[in-house]
Amino acid sequence: MVYLLLAWYAIFIILAFQVVGLCAIYVTIAMHYLVEPSADWLNGDGRFGWAPLARFYRTVMWANAVLGTSLTTVLASLGVTNVAWIGVLVALYVLLMPVFTLAPWVLFRQAGAKAVDLRVAQIKALAERDGVDVREDIARMGPYLAEIDRSRGADIRPLRMGTISLFTQFTLVALPIALAAAQIWSQ
């Protein structure tokens, strides 16, 4: 009875992660369409103002790591006799893991370039507003060109995470799938 209760609780945790992950993806997609990517050019947070989104994405990635660990535990605990449960959990994991990890990256991979383009356009507009002729007044254009170069050299990657080893990636993503496949085929 205790085994069954623990297995149900673990399955509940796995399904709760899926629901929360889908909500996070919904927010990420909404941000992509509702927010114009810009940057804090004073770089107060070391990520050009993108630190909150990076923390959000890091939380999603850690949740995926916990999800992979809990799924591995459930797969090891339930054994081969519960192929239906294993199949459903692994199918959810296989279908949603790419969504949780790749969708935010796809949606925000061009955010840095868009922020730089917006900044360059702002600098050009500022120069024109100040009466600087971009083609003729080279001496007065110097500070504007320096800021354009600084902006283009900025490394703005909103979802950048530290590198993780191949073993860690395998353990957190592929191990639950491999374990489920081994249990299903060994039957």
Coordinates of C-alpha atoms in Angstrom, one line a residue:
M1 CA 0.0 0.0 0.0
V2 CA 2.9 2.4 0.9
Y3 CA 4.5 1.5 -2.4
L4 CA 1.3 2.3 -4.3
L5 CA 0.9 5.6 -2.5
L6 CA 4.5 6.6 -3.2
A7 CA 4.1 5.7 -6.9
W8 CA 0.9 7.7 -7.2
Y9 CA 2.6 10.7 -5.5
A10 CA 5.5 10.5 -7.8
I11 CA 3.2 10.3 -10.9
F12 CA 1.3 13.4 -9.5
I13 CA 4.6 15.3 -9.2
I14 CA 5.6 14.4 -12.8
L15 CA 2.2 15.5 -14.1
A16 CA 2.3 18.7 -12.0
F17 CA 5.7 19.5 -13.6
Q18 CA 4.1 19.1 -17.1
V19 CA 1.3 21.5 -16.3
V20 CA 3.6 24.1 -14.8
G21 CA 5.9 23.7 -17.7
L22 CA 3.1 24.3 -20.2
C23 CA 2.1 27.4 -18.3
A24 CA 5.7 28.6 -18.5
I25 CA 5.8 28.0 -22.3
Y26 CA 2.6 29.9 -22.6
V27 CA 4.1 32.9 -20.8
T28 CA 7.2 32.7 -23.0
I29 CA 5.2 32.6 -26.2
A30 CA 3.1 35.6 -25.0
M31 CA 6.3 37.5 -24.2
H32 CA 7.7 36.8 -27.6
Y33 CA 4.6 38.4 -29.3
L34 CA 3.9 41.2 -26.8
V35 CA 7.3 42.5 -25.7
E36 CA 9.7 44.3 -28.0
P37 CA 13.2 43.0 -27.2
S38 CA 15.4 45.8 -26.0
A39 CA 18.4 46.0 -23.6
D40 CA 19.6 47.9 -20.6
W41 CA 22.7 49.4 -22.2
L42 CA 24.2 50.3 -18.9
N43 CA 24.2 46.5 -18.2
G44 CA 23.4 46.8 -14.6
D45 CA 22.6 43.1 -14.2
G46 CA 25.4 41.7 -16.4
R47 CA 22.8 40.5 -18.9
F48 CA 21.7 43.8 -20.4
G49 CA 18.4 43.7 -18.5
W50 CA 17.6 40.1 -19.4
A51 CA 18.5 38.6 -16.0
P52 CA 14.8 38.0 -14.9
L53 CA 14.1 36.0 -18.1
A54 CA 17.4 34.1 -17.7
R55 CA 16.4 33.1 -14.1
F56 CA 12.9 32.1 -15.3
Y57 CA 14.5 29.8 -18.0
R58 CA 17.0 28.4 -15.6
T59 CA 14.1 27.5 -13.3
V60 CA 12.4 25.7 -16.1
M61 CA 15.6 23.8 -16.9
W62 CA 16.1 22.8 -13.3
A63 CA 12.5 21.7 -13.2
N64 CA 13.2 19.5 -16.2
A65 CA 16.2 18.0 -14.4
V66 CA 14.0 17.3 -11.3
L67 CA 11.3 15.9 -13.7
G68 CA 13.9 13.6 -15.3
T69 CA 15.1 12.4 -11.9
S70 CA 11.6 11.8 -10.6
L71 CA 10.6 10.0 -13.8
T72 CA 13.7 7.8 -13.6
T73 CA 12.8 7.0 -10.0
V74 CA 9.2 6.1 -10.9
L75 CA 10.4 3.9 -13.8
A76 CA 12.8 2.1 -11.6
S77 CA 10.1 1.6 -8.9
L78 CA 7.2 0.6 -10.9
G79 CA 9.0 -2.2 -12.8
V80 CA 8.0 -4.0 -16.0
T81 CA 4.5 -5.0 -15.0
N82 CA 3.2 -1.5 -15.3
V83 CA 4.0 -0.8 -18.9
A84 CA 0.8 1.3 -19.5
W85 CA 1.8 3.8 -16.8
I86 CA 5.4 3.8 -18.0
G87 CA 4.3 4.4 -21.6
V88 CA 2.1 7.4 -20.7
L89 CA 4.7 9.0 -18.6
V90 CA 7.5 8.5 -21.1
A91 CA 5.3 9.7 -24.0
L92 CA 4.5 12.9 -22.1
Y93 CA 8.2 13.3 -21.3
V94 CA 9.4 12.7 -24.8
L95 CA 6.7 15.0 -26.3
L96 CA 7.1 17.9 -23.9
M97 CA 10.8 17.9 -23.1
P98 CA 11.7 19.4 -26.5
V99 CA 9.0 22.0 -26.0
F100 CA 10.2 23.0 -22.6
T101 CA 13.8 23.2 -23.7
L102 CA 13.8 24.3 -27.3
A103 CA 10.7 26.6 -27.6
P104 CA 12.1 29.4 -25.4
W105 CA 15.4 29.2 -27.2
V106 CA 13.7 29.4 -30.6
L107 CA 11.5 32.3 -29.5
F108 CA 14.3 34.4 -28.0
R109 CA 17.4 33.4 -30.1
Q110 CA 17.1 36.7 -32.2
A111 CA 16.3 38.9 -29.2
G112 CA 19.8 40.2 -28.9
A113 CA 20.1 41.0 -32.6
K114 CA 16.8 42.8 -32.5
A115 CA 17.8 44.8 -29.4
V116 CA 21.0 45.9 -31.1
D117 CA 19.1 46.9 -34.3
L118 CA 16.7 48.9 -32.2
R119 CA 19.6 50.6 -30.4
V120 CA 21.4 51.5 -33.6
A121 CA 18.2 53.0 -35.0
Q122 CA 17.8 55.0 -31.8
I123 CA 21.4 56.3 -32.1
K124 CA 21.0 57.3 -35.7
A125 CA 17.7 59.1 -34.8
L126 CA 19.5 60.9 -32.0
A127 CA 22.3 62.0 -34.2
E128 CA 19.8 63.3 -36.8
R129 CA 17.8 65.1 -34.0
D130 CA 21.0 66.8 -32.8
G131 CA 21.6 68.1 -36.4
V132 CA 24.5 65.8 -37.2
D133 CA 24.7 64.9 -40.9
V134 CA 25.6 61.2 -40.9
R135 CA 27.4 61.4 -44.3
E136 CA 29.1 64.8 -44.0
D137 CA 29.8 65.6 -40.3
I138 CA 32.4 63.0 -39.5
A139 CA 34.0 64.8 -36.6
R140 CA 30.7 65.2 -34.7
M141 CA 29.6 61.6 -35.6
G142 CA 32.4 60.0 -33.7
P143 CA 30.6 59.5 -30.3
Y144 CA 27.6 58.1 -32.1
L145 CA 29.7 55.7 -34.1
A146 CA 31.5 54.6 -30.9
E147 CA 28.2 53.8 -29.2
I148 CA 27.0 52.0 -32.3
D149 CA 30.2 49.9 -32.3
R150 CA 29.7 49.2 -28.5
S151 CA 26.1 48.2 -29.1
R152 CA 27.0 45.8 -32.0
G153 CA 29.7 44.2 -29.8
A154 CA 27.4 43.5 -26.9
D155 CA 26.9 39.8 -26.3
I156 CA 23.1 39.7 -25.6
R157 CA 21.9 36.1 -25.2
P158 CA 18.8 36.2 -22.9
L159 CA 18.6 32.5 -22.2
R160 CA 22.3 31.8 -22.0
M161 CA 23.1 29.1 -19.4
G162 CA 26.4 27.7 -18.3
T163 CA 27.7 24.7 -20.1
I164 CA 26.8 21.3 -18.8
S165 CA 28.6 18.1 -19.5
L166 CA 27.3 15.5 -22.0
F167 CA 27.0 13.0 -19.1
T168 CA 24.7 15.3 -17.3
Q169 CA 22.6 15.9 -20.3
F170 CA 22.3 12.1 -20.9
T171 CA 21.5 11.5 -17.3
L172 CA 18.7 14.1 -17.1
V173 CA 17.1 13.7 -20.5
A174 CA 18.0 10.3 -22.1
L175 CA 18.2 8.1 -19.0
P176 CA 14.4 8.1 -18.3
I177 CA 13.7 7.3 -21.9
A178 CA 16.4 4.5 -22.1
L179 CA 15.2 3.0 -18.8
A180 CA 11.6 3.0 -20.0
A181 CA 12.5 1.4 -23.3
A182 CA 14.6 -1.3 -21.5
Q183 CA 11.7 -2.1 -19.2
I184 CA 9.2 -2.3 -22.0
W185 CA 11.4 -4.4 -24.3
S186 CA 12.5 -6.7 -21.5
Q187 CA 8.9 -7.8 -20.9

